[in-house]
Short mmCIF file of C-alpha atoms and ligand atoms in Angstrom, two decimals:
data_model
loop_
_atom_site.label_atom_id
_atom_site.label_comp_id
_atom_site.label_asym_id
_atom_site.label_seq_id
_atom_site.Cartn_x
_atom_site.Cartn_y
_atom_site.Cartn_z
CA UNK A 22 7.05 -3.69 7.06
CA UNK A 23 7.02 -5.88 4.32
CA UNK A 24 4.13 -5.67 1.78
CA UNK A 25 2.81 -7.60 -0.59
CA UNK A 26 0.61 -5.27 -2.86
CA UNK A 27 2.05 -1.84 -4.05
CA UNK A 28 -0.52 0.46 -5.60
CA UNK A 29 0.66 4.38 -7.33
CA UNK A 30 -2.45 5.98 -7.77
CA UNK A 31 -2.48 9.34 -10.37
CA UNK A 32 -5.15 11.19 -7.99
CA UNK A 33 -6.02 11.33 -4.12
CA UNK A 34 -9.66 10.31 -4.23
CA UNK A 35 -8.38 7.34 -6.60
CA UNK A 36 -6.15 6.00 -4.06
CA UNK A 37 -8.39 6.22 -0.98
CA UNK A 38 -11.32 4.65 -3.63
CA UNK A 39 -9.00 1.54 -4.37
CA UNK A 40 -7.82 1.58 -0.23
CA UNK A 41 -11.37 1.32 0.50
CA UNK A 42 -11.67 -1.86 -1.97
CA UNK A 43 -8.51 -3.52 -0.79
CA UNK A 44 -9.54 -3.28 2.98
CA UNK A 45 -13.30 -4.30 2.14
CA UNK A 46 -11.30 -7.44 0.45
CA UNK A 47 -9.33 -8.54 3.19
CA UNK A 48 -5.99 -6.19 2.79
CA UNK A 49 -4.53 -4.45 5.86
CA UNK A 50 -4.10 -0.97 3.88
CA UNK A 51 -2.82 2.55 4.41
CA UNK A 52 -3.01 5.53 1.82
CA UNK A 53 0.39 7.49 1.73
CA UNK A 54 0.51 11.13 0.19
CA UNK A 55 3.96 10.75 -2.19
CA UNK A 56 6.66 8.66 -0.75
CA UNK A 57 6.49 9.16 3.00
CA UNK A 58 9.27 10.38 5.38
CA UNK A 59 11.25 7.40 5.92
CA UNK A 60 10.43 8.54 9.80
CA UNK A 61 6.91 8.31 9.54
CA UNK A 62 5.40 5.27 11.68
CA UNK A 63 3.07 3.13 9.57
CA UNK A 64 1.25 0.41 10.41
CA UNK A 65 2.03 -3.58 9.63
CA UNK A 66 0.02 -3.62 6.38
CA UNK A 67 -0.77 -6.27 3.29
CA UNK A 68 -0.97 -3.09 0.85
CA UNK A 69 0.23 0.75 0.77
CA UNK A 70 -1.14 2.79 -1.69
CA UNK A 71 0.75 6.15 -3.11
CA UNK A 72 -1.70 9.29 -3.43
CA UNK A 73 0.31 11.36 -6.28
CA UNK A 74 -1.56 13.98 -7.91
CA UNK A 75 -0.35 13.26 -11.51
CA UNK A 76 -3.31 12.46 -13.70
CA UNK A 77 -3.30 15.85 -15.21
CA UNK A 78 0.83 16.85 -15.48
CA UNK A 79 3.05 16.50 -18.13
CA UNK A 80 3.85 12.90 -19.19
CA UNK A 81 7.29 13.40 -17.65
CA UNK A 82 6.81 14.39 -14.64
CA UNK A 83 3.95 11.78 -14.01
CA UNK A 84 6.75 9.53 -15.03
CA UNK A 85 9.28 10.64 -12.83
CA UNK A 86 7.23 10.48 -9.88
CA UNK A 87 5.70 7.18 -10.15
CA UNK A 88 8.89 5.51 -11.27
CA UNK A 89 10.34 6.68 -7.94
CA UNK A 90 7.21 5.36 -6.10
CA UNK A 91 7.39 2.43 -7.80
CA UNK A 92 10.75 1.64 -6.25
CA UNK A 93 10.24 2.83 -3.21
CA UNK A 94 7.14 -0.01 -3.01
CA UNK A 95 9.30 -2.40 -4.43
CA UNK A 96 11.83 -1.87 -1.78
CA UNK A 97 9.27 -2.80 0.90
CA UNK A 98 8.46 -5.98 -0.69
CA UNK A 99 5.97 -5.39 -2.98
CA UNK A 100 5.83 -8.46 -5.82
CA UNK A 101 2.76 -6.32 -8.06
CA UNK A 102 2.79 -2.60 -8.56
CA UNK A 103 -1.02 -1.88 -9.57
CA UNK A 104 -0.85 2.11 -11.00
CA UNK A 105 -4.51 2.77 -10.34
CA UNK A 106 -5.96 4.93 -12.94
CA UNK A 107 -9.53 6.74 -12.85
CA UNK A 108 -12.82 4.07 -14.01
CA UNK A 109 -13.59 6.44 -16.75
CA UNK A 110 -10.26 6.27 -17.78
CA UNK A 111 -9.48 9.85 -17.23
CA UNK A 112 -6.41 11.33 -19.49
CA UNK A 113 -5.89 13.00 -22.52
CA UNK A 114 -3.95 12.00 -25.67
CA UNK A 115 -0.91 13.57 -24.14
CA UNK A 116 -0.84 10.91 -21.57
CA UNK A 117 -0.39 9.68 -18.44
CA UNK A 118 -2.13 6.06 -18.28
CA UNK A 119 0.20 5.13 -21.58
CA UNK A 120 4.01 6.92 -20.47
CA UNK A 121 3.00 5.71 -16.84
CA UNK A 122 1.57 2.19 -17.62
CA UNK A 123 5.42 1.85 -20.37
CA UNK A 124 7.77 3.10 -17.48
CA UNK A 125 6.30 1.15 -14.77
CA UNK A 126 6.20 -1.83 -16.76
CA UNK A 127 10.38 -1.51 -18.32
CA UNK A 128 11.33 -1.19 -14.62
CA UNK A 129 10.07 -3.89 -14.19
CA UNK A 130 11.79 -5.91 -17.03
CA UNK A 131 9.20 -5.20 -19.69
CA UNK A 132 6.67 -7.45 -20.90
CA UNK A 133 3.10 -6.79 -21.69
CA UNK A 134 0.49 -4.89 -19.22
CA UNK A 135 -3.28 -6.12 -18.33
CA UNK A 136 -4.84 -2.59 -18.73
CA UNK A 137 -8.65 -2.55 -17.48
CA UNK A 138 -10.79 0.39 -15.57
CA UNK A 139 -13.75 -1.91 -15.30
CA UNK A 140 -15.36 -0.96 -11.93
CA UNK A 141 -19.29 -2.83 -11.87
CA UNK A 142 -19.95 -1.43 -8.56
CA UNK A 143 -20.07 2.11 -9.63
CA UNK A 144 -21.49 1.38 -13.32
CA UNK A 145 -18.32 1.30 -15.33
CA UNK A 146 -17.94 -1.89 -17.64
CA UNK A 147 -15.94 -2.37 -20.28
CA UNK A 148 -17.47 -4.36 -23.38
CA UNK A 149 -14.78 -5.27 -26.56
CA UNK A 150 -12.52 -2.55 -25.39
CA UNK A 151 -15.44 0.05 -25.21
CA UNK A 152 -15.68 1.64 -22.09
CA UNK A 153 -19.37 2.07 -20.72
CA UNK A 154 -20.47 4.37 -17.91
CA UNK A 155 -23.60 3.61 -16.06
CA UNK A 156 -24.44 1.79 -19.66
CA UNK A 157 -23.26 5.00 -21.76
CA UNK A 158 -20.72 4.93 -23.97
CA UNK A 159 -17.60 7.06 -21.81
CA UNK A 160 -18.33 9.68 -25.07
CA UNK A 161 -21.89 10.34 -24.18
CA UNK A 162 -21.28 10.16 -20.57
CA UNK A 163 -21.05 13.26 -18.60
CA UNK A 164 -17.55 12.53 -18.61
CA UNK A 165 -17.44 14.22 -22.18
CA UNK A 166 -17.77 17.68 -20.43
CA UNK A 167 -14.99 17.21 -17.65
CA UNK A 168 -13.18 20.54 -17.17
CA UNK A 169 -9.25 19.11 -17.56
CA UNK A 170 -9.61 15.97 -19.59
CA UNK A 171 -12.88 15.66 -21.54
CA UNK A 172 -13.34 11.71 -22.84
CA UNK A 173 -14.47 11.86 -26.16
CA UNK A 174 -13.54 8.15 -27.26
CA UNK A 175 -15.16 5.27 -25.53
CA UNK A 176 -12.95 2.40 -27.71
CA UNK A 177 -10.03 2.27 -25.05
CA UNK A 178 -7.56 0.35 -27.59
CA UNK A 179 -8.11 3.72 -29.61
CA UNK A 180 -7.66 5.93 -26.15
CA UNK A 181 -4.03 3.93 -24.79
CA UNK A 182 -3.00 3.44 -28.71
CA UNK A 183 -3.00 7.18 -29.29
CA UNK A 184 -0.56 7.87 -25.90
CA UNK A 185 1.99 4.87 -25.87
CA UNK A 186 4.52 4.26 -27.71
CA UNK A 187 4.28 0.49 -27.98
CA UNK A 188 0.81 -1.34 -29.31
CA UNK A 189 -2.46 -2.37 -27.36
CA UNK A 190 -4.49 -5.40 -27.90
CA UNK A 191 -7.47 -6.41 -26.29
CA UNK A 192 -8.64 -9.46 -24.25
CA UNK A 193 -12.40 -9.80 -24.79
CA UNK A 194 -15.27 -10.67 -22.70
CA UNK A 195 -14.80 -14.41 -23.91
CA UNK A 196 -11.62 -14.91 -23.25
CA UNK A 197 -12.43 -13.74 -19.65
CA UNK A 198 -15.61 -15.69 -19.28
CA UNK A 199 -13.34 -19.07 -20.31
CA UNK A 200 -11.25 -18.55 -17.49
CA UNK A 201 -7.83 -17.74 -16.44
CA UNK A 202 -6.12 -20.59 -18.62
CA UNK A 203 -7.67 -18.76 -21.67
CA UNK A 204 -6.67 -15.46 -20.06
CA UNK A 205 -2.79 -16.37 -19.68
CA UNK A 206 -3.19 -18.18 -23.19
CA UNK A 207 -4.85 -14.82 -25.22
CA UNK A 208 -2.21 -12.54 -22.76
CA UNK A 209 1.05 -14.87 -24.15
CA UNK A 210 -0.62 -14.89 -27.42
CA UNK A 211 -0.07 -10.84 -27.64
CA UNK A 212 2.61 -10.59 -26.13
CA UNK A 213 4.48 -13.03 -28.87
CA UNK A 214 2.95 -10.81 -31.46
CA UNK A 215 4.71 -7.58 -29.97
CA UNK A 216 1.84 -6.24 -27.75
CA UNK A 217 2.94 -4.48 -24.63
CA UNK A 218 -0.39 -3.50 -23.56
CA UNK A 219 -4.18 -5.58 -23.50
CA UNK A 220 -7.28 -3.69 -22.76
CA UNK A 221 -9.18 -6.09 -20.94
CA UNK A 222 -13.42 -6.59 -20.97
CA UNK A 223 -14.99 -6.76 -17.69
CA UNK A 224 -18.41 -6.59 -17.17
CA UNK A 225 -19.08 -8.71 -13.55
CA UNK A 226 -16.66 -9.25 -10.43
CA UNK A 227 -16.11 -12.58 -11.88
CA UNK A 228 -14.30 -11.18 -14.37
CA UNK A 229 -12.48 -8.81 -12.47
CA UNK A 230 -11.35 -11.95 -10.00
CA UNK A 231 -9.99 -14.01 -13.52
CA UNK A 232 -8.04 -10.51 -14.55
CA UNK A 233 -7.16 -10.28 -11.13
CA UNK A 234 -5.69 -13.75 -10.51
CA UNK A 235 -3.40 -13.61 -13.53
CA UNK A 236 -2.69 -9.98 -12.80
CA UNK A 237 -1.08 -11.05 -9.99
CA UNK A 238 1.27 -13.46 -11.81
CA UNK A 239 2.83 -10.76 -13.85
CA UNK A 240 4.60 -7.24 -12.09
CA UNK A 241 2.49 -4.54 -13.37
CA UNK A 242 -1.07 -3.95 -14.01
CA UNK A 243 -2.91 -0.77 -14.87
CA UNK A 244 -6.63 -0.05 -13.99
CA UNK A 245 -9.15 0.91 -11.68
CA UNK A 246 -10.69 -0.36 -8.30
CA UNK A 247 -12.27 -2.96 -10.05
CA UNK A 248 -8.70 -4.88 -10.62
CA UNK A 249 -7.83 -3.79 -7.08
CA UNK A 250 -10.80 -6.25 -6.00
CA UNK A 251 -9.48 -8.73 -8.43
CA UNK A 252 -5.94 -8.71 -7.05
CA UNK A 253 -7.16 -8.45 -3.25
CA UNK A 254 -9.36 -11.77 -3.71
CA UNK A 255 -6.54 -13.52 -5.57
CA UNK A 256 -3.71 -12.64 -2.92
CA UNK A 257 -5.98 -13.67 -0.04
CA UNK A 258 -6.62 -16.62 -1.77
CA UNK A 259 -3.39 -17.51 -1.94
CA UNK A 260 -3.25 -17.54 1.89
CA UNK A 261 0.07 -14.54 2.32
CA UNK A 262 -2.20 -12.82 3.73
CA UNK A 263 -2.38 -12.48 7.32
CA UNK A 264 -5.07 -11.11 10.03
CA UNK A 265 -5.40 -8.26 11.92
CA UNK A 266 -4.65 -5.06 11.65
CA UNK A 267 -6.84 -1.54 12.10
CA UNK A 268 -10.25 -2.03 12.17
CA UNK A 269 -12.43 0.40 10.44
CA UNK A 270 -14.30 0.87 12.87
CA UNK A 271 -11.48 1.69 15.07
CA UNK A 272 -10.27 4.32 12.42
CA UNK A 273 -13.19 6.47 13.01
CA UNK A 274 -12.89 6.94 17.01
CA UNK A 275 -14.39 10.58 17.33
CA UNK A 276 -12.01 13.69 16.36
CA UNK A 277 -14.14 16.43 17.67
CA UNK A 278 -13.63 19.84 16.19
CA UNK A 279 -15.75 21.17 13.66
CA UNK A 280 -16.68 20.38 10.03
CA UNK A 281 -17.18 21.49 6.78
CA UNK A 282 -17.27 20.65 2.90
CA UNK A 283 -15.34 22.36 0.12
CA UNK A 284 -15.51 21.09 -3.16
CA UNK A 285 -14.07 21.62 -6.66
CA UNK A 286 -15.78 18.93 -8.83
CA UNK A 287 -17.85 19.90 -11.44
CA UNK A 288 -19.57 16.40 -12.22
CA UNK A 289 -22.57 15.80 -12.51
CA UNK A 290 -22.97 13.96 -9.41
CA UNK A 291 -21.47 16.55 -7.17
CA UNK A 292 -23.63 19.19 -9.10
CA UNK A 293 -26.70 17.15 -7.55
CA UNK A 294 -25.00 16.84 -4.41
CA UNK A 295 -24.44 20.15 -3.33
CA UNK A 296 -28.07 21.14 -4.14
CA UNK A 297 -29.23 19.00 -2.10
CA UNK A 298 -26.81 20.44 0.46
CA UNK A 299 -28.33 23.60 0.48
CA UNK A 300 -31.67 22.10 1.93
CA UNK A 301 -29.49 21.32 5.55
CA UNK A 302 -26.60 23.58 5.52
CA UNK A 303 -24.93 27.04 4.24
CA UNK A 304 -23.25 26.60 0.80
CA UNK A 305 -21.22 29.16 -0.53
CA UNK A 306 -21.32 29.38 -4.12
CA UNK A 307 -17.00 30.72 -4.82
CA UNK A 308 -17.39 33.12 -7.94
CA UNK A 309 -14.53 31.83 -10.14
CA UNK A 310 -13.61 34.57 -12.23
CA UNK A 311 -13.40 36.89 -8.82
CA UNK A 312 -11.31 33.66 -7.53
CA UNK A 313 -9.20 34.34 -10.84
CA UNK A 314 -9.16 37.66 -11.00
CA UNK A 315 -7.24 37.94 -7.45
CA UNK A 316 -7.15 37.26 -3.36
CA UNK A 317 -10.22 39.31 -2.41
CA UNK A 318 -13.02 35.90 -3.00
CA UNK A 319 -10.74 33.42 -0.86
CA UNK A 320 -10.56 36.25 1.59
CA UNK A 321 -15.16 36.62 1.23
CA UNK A 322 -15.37 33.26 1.70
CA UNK A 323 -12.96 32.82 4.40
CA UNK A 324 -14.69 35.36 6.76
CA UNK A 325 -18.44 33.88 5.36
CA UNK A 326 -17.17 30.39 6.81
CA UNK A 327 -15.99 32.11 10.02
CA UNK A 328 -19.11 33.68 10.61
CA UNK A 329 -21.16 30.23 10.28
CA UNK A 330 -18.42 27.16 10.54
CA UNK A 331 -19.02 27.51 14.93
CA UNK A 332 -22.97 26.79 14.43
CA UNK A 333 -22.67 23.66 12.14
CA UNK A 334 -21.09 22.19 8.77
CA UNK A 335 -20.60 24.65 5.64
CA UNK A 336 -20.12 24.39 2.40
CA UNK A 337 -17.41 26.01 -0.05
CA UNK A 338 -17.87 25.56 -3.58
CA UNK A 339 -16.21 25.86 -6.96
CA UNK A 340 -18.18 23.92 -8.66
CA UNK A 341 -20.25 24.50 -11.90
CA UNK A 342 -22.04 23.13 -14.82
CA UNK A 343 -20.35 22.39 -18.01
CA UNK A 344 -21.33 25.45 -19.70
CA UNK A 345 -20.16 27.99 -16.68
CA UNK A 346 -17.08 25.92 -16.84
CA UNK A 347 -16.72 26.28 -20.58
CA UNK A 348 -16.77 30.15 -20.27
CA UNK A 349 -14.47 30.59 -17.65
CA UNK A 350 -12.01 28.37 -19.73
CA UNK A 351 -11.92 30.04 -23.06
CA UNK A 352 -11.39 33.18 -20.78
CA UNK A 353 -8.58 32.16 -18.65
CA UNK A 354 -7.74 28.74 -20.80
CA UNK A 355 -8.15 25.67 -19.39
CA UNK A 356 -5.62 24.12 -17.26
CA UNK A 357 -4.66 28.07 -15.67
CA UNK A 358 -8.19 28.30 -14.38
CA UNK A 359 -8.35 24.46 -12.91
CA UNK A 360 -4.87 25.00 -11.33
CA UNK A 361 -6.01 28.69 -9.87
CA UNK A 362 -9.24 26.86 -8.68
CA UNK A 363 -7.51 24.38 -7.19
CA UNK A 364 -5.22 26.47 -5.36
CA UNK A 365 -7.85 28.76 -3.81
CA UNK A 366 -10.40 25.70 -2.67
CA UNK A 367 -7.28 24.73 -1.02
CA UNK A 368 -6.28 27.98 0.88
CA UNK A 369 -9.93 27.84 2.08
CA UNK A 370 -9.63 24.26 2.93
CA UNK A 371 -6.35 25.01 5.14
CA UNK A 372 -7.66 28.50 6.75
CA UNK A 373 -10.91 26.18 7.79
CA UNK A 374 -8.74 24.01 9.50
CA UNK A 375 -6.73 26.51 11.28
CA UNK A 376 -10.32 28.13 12.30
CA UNK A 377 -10.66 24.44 14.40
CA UNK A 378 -12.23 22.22 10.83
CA UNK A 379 -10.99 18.39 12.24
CA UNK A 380 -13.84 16.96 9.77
CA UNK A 381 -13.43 17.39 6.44
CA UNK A 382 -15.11 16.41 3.10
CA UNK A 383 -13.40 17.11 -0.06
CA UNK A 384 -15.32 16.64 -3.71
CA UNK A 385 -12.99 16.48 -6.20
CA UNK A 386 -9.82 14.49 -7.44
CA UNK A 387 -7.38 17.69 -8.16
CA UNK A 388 -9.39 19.62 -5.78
CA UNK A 389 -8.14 16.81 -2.79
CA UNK A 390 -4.68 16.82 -3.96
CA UNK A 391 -4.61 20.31 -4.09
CA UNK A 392 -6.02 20.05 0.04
CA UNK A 393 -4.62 17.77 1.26
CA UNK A 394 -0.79 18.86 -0.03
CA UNK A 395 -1.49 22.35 1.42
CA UNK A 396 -2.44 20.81 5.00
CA UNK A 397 0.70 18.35 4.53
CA UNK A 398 -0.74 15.33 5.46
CA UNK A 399 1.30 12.46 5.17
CA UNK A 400 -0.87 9.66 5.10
CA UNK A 401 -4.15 7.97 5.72
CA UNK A 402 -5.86 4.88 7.73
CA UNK A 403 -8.32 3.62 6.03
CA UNK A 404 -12.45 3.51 7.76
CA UNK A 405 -15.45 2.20 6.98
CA UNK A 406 -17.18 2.91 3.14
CA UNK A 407 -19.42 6.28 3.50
CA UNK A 408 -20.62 5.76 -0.30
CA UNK A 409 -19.48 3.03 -3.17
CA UNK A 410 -15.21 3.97 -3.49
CA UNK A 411 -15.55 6.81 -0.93
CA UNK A 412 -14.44 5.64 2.63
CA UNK A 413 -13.77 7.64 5.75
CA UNK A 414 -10.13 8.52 6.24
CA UNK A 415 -7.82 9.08 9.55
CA UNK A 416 -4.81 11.56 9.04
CA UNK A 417 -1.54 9.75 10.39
CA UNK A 418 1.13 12.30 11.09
CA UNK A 419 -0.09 15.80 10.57
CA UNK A 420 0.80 18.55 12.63
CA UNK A 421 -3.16 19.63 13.31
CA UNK A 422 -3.16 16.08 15.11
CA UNK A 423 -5.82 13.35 14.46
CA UNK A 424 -8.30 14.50 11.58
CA UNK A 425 -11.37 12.97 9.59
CA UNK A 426 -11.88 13.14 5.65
CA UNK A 427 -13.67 12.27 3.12
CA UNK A 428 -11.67 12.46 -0.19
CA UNK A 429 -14.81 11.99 -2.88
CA UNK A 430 -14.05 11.58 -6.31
CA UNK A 431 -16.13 14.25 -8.26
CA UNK A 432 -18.71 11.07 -9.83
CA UNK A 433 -19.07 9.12 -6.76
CA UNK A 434 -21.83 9.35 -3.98
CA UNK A 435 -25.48 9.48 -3.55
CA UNK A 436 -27.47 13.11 -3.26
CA UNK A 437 -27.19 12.97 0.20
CA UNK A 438 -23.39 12.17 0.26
CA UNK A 439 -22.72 15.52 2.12
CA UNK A 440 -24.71 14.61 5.16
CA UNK A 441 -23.88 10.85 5.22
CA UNK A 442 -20.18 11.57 5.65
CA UNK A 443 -20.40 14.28 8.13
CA UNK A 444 -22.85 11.24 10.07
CA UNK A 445 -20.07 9.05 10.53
CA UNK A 446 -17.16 11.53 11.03
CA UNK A 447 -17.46 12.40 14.63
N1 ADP B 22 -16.27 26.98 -11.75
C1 ADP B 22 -15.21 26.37 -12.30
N2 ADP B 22 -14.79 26.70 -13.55
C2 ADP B 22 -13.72 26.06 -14.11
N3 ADP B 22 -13.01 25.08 -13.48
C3 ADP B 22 -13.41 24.74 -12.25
C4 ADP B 22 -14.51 25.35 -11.59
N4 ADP B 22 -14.64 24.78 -10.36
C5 ADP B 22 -13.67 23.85 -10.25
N5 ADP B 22 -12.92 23.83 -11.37
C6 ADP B 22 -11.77 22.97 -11.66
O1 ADP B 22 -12.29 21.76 -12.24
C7 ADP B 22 -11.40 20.69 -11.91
C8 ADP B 22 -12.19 19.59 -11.23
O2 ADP B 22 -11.36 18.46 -11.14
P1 ADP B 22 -11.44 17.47 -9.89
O3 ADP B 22 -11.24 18.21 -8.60
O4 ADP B 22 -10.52 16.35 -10.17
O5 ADP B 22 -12.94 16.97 -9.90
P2 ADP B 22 -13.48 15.54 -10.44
O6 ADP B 22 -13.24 14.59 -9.29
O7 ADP B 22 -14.94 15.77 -10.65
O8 ADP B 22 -12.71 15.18 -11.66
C9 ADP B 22 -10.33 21.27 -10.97
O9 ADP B 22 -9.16 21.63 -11.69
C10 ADP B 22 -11.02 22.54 -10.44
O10 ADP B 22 -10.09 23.53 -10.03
O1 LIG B 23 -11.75 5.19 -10.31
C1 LIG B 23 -12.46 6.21 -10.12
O2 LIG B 23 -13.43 6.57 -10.81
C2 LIG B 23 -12.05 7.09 -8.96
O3 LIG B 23 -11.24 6.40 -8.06
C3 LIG B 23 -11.29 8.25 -9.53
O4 LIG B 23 -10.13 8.13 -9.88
C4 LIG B 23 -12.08 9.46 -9.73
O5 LIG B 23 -11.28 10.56 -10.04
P1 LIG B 23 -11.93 12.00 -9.74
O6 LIG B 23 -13.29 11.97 -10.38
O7 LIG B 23 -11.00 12.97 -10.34
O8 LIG B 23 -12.05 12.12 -8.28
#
């Protein structure tokens, strides 16, 4: 199976959001969870895209594990390693986009890095290196209030300068709007003056298809589904790319079983969503400092799905607002609480499967990792989109057999996300 595009992305809903943009862009795509079993059977594919759950671990480690993913993909062919990072930019000043984004890049013989999170279809833009959310600065987004890595800093030269070691320059909206030639030109023009790293502005798919072209010509690139269209367009016009393949439609072929919804974002979106929820299903609102304080709430909510999950889809929730969140933080500290959280959505997740759960929608980025590792599932075909960078996913090579999910990250979806994914998981 030789590939062409190689993608490591730092969280689970990340990767199936950019596999949903490479297959609506022409590339034959799977998601893998790590580096898969060299005797798991995957499909003839254009792109594979790593799921590793390292947006929020030490720099290290992050760099450890996509280093090794990295040569794994290269070792299947892969001519551009993408390391697909969250649209809003999601990290602190300890790292990972920065130690990631330098490793990746000396393995690759060094050079400098087009670095953009730009992502127009779900309202993030980036304007002279200033990120922009749905037109707010990232700092007066909601994204100031996220529970493990609060953005506080919309200038993203500021953001990467502060966690690599080597420095950042930016390639500005008219530089991009002349065109590729004045793309390589500004990109060589840093480069000579020591840069290793160049923000890029992107406001319009346009943009995203010039980053994307000359992207391709170099082997590394950092940055969000928005470059992922950008480098999908510019490999299939290239013509390596060939036909065929899984159709999305074909990854959805009924499951059966039952279905249900657990989720650990606390965004604002997934806030909404689960209210809305509660008009058409049961939704179990998890008490989090019973879910710190020992086993007895995972064993509650365990027996409250049991009693329901036969009669239709329920709901299992962390989730909270900001100030909740807050509380239970200075308590317990941050990162403890979010990792304990984590690890009981996920025991629920797991004993809902095991109570016959083949459909499953998880909202959150750590709160999917955490899932999806527990139920050991290897990897992922790719279905149709249920919601802008949220497709439908088929397990390959689980031991519960063929299952359904919905990996959301915590921002994306309409209010009625909940029901729209259970209405195309069958
Ligand atoms: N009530 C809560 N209080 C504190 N932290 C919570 C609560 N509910 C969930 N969390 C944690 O918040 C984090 C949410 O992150 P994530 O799942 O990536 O969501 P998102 O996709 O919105 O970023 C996880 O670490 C989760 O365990
Ligand atoms: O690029 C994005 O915004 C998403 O793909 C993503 O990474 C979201 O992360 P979570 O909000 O943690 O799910």
């Amino acid at each position: 199976m030789a590939i062409l595009l190689g993608s490591i992305a730092d969280d689970y809903t990340g990767a199936s959001d950019l596999a949903n943009t490479l297959t609506k862009n022409g590339l034959r795509t799977v998601q893998t969870v790590g580096i898969p079993d060299p005797s798991l059977a995957l499909p003839d594919v254009d792109a594979v895209v790593v799921s590793l759950k390292i947006r929020s671990v030490p720099a290290a480690d992050a760099v450890t594990a996509a280093t090794s993913a990295e040569q794994w993909l290269r070792l299947r062919g892969a001519s551009h390693v993408l390391y697909k990072i969250c649209s809003t930019f999601d990290s602190t000043d300890a790292g990972n986009i920065g130690p990631v984004t330098e490793a990746l890049s000396q393995a690759a013989g060094g050079g400098i890095v087009l670095v953009t999170p730009a992502f127009p279809e779900t309202g993030r833009t980036v304007y002279l290196g200033h990120l922009f959310v749905g037109g707010q600065p990232l700092n007066e987004s909601p994204l100031k209030d996220h529970p493990l890595n609060p953005m506080h800093d919309a200038d993203l030269v500021r953001v990467l300068t502060r966690q690599s070691h080597g420095a950042v320059g930016l390639i500005d909206l008219t530089a991009i709007a002349a065109g590729p030639c004045a793309v390589k030109a500004r990109l060589e023009a840093l480069r000579a003056a020591g840069v290793t790293a160049a923000i890029a502005d992107a406001i319009f798919e346009q943009d995203l298809e010039t980053l994307g072209e000359i992207a391709l010509e170099t082997p590394v690139s950092t940055g969000a589904s928005g470059l992922g269209l950008g480098l999908a367009r510019a490999l299939v016009r290239s013509g390596r790319i060939s036909s065929g393949g899984t159709a999305p439609a074909d990854v959805i072929r009924p499951v059966g079983g039952l279905s249900a919804i657990v989720a650990g974002s606390c965004s604002k979106a997934t806030l909404r969503q689960l209210e809305v929820a509660e008009r058409s299903m049961p939704v179990l609102r998890l008490d989090p400092e019973r879910l710190l304080a020992g086993p007895d709430e995972i064993a509650a909510a365990i027996s409250w799905a049991g009693d329901r999950i036969a009669a239709g889809p329920i709901v299992v929730a962390a989730s909270a607002a900001p100030e909740t969140v807050a509380r239970l933080q200075s308590l317990y500290g941050r990162d403890a609480s979010g990792h304990a959280i984590e690890t009981a959505t996920s025991i629920i997740a797991a004993e809902l499967v095991a109570r016959g759960v083949r459909r499953l929608v998880v909202a959150g980025g750590e709160t999917s990792g955490a899932a999806v590792d527990r139920l050991a599932i290897p990897a992922f075909l790719i279905g149709p989109e249920i919601a802008a960078g949220v497709p439908v996913l088929r397990t390959v090579g689980n031991a519960q057999g063929d299952m359904l999910l919905a990996l959301k990250s915590g921002n994306f979806g309409g209010e009625d996300f909940f029901a729209a994914a259970l209405a195309m998981m069958h």
